mmCIF file of C-alpha atoms in Angstrom:
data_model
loop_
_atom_site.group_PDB
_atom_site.id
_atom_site.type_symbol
_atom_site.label_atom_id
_atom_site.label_comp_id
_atom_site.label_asym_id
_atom_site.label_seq_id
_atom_site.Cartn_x
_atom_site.Cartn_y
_atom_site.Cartn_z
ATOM 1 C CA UNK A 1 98.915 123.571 -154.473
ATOM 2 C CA UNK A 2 97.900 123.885 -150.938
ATOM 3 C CA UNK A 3 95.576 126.643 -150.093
ATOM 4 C CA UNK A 4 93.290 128.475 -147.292
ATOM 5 C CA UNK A 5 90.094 129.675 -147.562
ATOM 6 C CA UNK A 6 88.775 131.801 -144.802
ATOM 7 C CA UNK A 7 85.541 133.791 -144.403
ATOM 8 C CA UNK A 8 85.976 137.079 -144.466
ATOM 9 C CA UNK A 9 85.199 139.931 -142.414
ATOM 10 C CA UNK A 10 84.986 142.308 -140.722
ATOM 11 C CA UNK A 11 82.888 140.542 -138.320
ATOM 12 C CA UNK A 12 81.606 143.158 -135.312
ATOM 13 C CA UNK A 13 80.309 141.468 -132.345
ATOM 14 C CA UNK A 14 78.820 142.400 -128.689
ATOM 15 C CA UNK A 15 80.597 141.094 -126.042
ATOM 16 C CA UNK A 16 79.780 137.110 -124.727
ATOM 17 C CA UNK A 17 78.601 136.450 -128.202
ATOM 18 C CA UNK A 18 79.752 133.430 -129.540
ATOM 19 C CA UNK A 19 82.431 133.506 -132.406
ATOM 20 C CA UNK A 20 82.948 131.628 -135.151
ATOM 21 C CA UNK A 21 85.118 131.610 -138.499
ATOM 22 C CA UNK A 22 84.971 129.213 -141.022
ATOM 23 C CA UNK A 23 88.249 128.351 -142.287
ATOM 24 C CA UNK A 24 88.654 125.208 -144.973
ATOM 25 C CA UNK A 25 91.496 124.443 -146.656
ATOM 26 C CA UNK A 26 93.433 122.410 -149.602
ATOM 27 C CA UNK A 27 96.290 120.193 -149.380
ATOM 28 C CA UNK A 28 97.712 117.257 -150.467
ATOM 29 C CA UNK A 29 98.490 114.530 -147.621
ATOM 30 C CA UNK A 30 98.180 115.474 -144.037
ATOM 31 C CA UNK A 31 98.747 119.261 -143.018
ATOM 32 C CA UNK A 32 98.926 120.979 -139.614
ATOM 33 C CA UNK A 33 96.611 123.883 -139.004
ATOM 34 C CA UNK A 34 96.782 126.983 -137.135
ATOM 35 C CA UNK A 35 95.092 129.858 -136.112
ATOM 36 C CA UNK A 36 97.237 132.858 -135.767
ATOM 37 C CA UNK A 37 96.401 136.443 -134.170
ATOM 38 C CA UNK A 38 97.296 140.007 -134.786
ATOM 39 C CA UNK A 39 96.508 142.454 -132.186
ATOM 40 C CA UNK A 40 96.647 146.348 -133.079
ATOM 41 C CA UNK A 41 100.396 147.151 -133.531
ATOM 42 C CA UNK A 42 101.727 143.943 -133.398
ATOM 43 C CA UNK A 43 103.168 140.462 -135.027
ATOM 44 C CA UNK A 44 101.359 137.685 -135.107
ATOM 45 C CA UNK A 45 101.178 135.067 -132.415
ATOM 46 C CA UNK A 46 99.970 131.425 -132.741
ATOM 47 C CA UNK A 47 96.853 131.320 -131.294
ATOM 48 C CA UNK A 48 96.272 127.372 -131.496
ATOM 49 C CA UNK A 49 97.324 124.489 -133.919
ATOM 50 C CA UNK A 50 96.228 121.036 -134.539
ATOM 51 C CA UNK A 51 98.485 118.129 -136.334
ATOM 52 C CA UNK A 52 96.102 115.491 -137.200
ATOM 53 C CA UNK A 53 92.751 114.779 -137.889
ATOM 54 C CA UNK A 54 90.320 115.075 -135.109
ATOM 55 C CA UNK A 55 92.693 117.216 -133.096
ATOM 56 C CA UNK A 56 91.135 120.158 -131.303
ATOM 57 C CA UNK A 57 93.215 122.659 -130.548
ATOM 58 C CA UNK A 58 92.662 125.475 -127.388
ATOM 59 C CA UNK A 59 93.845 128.320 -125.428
ATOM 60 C CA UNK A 60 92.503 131.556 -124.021
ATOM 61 C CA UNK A 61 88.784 129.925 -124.591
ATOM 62 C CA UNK A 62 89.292 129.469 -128.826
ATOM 63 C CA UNK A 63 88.596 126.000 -130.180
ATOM 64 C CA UNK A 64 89.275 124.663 -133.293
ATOM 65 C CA UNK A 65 88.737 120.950 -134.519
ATOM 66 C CA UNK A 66 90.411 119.181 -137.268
ATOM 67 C CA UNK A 67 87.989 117.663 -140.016
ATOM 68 C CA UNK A 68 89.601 115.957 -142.539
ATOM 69 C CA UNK A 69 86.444 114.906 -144.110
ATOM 70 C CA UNK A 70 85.002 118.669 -144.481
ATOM 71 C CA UNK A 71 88.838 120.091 -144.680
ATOM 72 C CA UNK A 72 87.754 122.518 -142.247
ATOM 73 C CA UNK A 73 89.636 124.517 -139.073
ATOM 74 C CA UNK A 74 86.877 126.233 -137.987
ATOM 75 C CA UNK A 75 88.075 129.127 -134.815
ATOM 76 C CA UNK A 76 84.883 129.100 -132.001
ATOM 77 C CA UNK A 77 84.899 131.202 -129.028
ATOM 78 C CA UNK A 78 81.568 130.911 -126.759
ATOM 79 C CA UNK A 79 81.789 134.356 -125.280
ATOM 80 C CA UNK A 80 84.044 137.113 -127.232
ATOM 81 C CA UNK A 81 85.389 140.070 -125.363
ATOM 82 C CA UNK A 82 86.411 143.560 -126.410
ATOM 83 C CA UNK A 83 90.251 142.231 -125.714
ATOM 84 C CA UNK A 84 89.603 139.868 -128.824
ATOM 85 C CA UNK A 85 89.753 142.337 -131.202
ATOM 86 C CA UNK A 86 92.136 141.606 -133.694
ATOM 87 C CA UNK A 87 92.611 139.854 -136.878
ATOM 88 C CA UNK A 88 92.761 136.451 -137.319
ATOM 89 C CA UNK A 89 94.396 134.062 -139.551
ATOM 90 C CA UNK A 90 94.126 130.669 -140.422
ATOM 91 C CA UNK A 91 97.323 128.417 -141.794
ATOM 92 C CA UNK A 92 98.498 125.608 -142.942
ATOM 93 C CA UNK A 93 102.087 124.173 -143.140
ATOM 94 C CA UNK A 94 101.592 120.871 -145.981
ATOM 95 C CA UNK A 95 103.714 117.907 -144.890
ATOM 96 C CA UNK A 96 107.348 117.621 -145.555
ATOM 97 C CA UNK A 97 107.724 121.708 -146.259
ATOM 98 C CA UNK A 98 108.254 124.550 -143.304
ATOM 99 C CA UNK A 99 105.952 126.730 -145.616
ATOM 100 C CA UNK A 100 103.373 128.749 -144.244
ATOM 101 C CA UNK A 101 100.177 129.089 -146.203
ATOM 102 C CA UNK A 102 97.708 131.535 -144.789
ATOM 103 C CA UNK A 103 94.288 132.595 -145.308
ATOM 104 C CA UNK A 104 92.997 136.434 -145.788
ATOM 105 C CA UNK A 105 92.489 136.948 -142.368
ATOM 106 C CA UNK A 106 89.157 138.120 -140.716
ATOM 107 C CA UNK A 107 89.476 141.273 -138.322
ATOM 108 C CA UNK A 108 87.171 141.071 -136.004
ATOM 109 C CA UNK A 109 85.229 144.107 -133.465
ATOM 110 C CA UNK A 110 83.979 143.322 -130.285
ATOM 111 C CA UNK A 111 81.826 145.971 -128.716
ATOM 112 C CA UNK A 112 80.826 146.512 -125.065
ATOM 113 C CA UNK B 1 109.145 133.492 -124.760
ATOM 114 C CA UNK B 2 110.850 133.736 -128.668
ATOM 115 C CA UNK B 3 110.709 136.940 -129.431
ATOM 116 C CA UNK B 4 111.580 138.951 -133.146
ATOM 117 C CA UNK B 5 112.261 142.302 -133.637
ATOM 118 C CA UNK B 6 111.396 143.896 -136.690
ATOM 119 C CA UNK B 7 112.120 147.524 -137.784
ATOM 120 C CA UNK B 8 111.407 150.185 -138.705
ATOM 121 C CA UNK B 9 107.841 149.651 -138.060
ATOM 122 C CA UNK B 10 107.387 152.196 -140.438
ATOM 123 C CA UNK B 11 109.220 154.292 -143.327
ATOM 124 C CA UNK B 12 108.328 156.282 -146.268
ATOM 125 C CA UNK B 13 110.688 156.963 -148.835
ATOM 126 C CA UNK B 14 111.061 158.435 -152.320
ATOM 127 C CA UNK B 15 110.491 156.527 -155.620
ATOM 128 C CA UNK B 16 114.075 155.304 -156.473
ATOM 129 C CA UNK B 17 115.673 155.112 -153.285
ATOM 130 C CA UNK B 18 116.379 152.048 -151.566
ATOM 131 C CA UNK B 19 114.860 151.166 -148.243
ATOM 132 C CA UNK B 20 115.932 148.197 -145.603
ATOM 133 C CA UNK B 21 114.341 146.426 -143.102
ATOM 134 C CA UNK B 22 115.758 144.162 -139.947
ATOM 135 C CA UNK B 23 114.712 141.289 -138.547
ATOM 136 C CA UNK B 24 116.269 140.139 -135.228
ATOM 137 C CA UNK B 25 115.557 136.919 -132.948
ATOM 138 C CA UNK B 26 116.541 138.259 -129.286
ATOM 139 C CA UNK B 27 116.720 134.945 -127.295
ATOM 140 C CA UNK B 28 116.760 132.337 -130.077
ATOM 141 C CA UNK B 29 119.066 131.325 -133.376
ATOM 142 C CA UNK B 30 116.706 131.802 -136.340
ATOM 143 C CA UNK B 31 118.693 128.978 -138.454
ATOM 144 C CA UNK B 32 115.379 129.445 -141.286
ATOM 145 C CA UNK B 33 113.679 133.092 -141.879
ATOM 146 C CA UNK B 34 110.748 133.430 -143.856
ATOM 147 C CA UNK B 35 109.484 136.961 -145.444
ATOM 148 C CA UNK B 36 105.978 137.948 -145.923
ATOM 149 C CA UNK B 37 104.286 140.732 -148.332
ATOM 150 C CA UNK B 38 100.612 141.653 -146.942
ATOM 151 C CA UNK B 39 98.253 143.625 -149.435
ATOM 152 C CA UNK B 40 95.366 145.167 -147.601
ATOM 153 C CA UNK B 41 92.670 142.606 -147.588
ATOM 154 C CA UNK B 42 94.910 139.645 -148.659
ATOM 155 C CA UNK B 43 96.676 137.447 -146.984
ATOM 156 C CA UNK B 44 100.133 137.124 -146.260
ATOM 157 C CA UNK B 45 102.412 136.308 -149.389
ATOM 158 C CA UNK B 46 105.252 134.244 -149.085
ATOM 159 C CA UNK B 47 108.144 136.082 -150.707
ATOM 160 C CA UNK B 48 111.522 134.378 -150.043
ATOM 161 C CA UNK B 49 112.780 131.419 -147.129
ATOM 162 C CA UNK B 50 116.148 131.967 -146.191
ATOM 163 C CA UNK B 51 118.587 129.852 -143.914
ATOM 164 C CA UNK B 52 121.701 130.945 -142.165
ATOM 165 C CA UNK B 53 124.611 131.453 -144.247
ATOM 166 C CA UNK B 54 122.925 130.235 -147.574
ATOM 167 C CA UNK B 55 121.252 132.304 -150.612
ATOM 168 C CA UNK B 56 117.463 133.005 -150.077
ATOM 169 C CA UNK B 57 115.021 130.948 -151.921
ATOM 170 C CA UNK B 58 112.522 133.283 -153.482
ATOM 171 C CA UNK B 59 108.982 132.453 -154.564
ATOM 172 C CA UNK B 60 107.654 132.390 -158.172
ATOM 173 C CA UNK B 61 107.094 135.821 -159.503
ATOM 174 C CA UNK B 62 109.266 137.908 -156.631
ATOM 175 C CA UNK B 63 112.518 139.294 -158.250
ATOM 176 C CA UNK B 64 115.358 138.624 -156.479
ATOM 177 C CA UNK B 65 117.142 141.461 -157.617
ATOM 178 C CA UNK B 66 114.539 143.562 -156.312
ATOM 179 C CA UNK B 67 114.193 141.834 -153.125
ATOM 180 C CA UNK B 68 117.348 141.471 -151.353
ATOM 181 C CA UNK B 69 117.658 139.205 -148.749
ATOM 182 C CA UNK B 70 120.487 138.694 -146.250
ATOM 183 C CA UNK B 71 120.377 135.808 -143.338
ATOM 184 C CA UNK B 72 124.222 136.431 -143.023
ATOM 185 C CA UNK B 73 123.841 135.830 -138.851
ATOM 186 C CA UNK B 74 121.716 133.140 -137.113
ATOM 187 C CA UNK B 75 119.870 136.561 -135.490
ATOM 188 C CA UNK B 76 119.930 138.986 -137.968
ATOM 189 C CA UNK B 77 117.903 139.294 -141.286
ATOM 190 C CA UNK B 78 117.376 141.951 -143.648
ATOM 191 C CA UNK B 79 115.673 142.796 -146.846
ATOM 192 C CA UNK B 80 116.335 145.727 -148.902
ATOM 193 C CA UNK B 81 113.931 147.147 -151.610
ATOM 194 C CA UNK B 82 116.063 147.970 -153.987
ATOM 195 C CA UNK B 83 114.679 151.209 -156.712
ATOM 196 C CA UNK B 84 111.399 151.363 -155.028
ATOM 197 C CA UNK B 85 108.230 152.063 -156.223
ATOM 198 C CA UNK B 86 104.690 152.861 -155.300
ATOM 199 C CA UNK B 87 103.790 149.791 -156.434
ATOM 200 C CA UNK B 88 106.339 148.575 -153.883
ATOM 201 C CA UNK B 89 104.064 150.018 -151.289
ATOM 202 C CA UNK B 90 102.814 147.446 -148.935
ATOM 203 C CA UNK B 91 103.535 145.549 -145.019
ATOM 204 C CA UNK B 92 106.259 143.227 -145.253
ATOM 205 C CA UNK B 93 106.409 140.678 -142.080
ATOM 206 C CA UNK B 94 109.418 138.296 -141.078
ATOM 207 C CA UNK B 95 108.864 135.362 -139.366
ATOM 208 C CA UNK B 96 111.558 133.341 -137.930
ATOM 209 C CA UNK B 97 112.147 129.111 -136.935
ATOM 210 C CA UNK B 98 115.305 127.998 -134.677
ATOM 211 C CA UNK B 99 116.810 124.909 -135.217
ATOM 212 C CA UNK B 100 114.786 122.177 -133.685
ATOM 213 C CA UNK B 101 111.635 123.706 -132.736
ATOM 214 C CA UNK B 102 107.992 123.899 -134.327
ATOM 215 C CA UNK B 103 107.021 127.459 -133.908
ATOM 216 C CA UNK B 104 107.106 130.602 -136.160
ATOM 217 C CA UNK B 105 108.340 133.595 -134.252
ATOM 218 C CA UNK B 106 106.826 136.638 -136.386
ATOM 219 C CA UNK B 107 108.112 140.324 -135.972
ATOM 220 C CA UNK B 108 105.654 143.443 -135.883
ATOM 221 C CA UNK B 109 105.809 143.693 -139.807
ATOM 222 C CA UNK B 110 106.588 146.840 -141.205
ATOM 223 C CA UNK B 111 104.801 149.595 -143.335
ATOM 224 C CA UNK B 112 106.752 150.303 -146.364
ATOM 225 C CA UNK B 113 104.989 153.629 -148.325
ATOM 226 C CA UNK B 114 107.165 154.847 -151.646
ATOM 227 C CA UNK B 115 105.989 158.106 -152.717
#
């Protein structure tokens, strides 16, 4: 069955490092992948998604490509701040199902 | 934006009580629900799908006698835990999809603790 393995944390950084967690994956055909984030307190919100291979996904400064050949999502950020803080979740949703699949989640610390 | 609304954010309650918990989409129909179970460093398990009007479609190995779910309203789930027990102990999460769009609306999950 489809899966989602994500490194996990906790991952404690200074702030303007840069960020990254691995996140690969298993699925049959052609998933989309997303990065979700939970913030203190609250649900989670999509953070960025990609349909197809080679997609990169963005927003608030996160990146994440699509690589079918490596079945990675990996989440980058070049320079973290304290508001980052949170944990972070990779998905999948296979083709043809509405089906979430998620990963452990990493929580990460940024420190000033 | 969508917005859910999930409560009680929190509740403890006695071994062999029943406990339930809402799920509400404020400015959108949630025609598909999905519940969540989170165990502290795991991810989020998949427990049931439900769609308006229809019975829920529960995952392998979650008892649906256990786990009541109700998407009687196109804004308004609910699952009970029915004769809980510690072992019932955990953060259950909704998550909710309108008719027609791509996103997953999640609520604020709540913290179930059965003493």
């Amino acid at each position: 069955g489809n899966s989602v393995t994500q490194m996990e944390g906790p991952v404690t950084l200074s702030e303007e490092a840069f960020l990254t967690i691995n996140c690969t994956y298993t699925a049959t055909g052609y998933p989309s992948l997303f990065w979700y984030v939970q913030y203190p307190g609250e649900g989670l919100q999509l953070l960025l998604k990609a349909t197809k291979a080679d997609d990169k996904g963005s927003n608030k400064g996160f990146e994440a490509t699509y690589r079918k050949e490596t079945t990675s999502f990996h989440l980058e950020k070049g320079s973290v701040q304290v508001s980052d803080s949170a944990v972070y979740f990779c998905a999948l949703r296979g083709g043809g199902s509405e089906k979430l699949v998620f990963g452990k989640g990493t929580k990460l610390t940024v420190n000033p | 934006g969508a917005v859910v609304s999930q409560h009680p954010s929190r509740v403890i309650c006695k071994s062999g009580t029943s406990v339930k918990i809402e799920c509400r989409s404020l400015d959108f129909q949630a025609t598909t629900m999905f519940w969540y179970r989170q165990f502290p460093k795991k991810s989020l398990m998949l427990m049931a799908t439900s769609n308006e009007g229809s019975k829920a479609t529960y995952e392998q190995g979650v008892e649906k006698d256990k786990f009541l779910i109700n998407h009687a309203s196109l804004t308004l789930s609910t699952l009970t835990v029915t004769s809980a027990h510690p072992e019932d102990s955990s953060f259950y999460i909704c998550s909710a999809r309108g008719d027609g769009t791509y996103g997953y609306t999640f609520g604020s999950g709540t913290r179930l603790t059965v003493v």
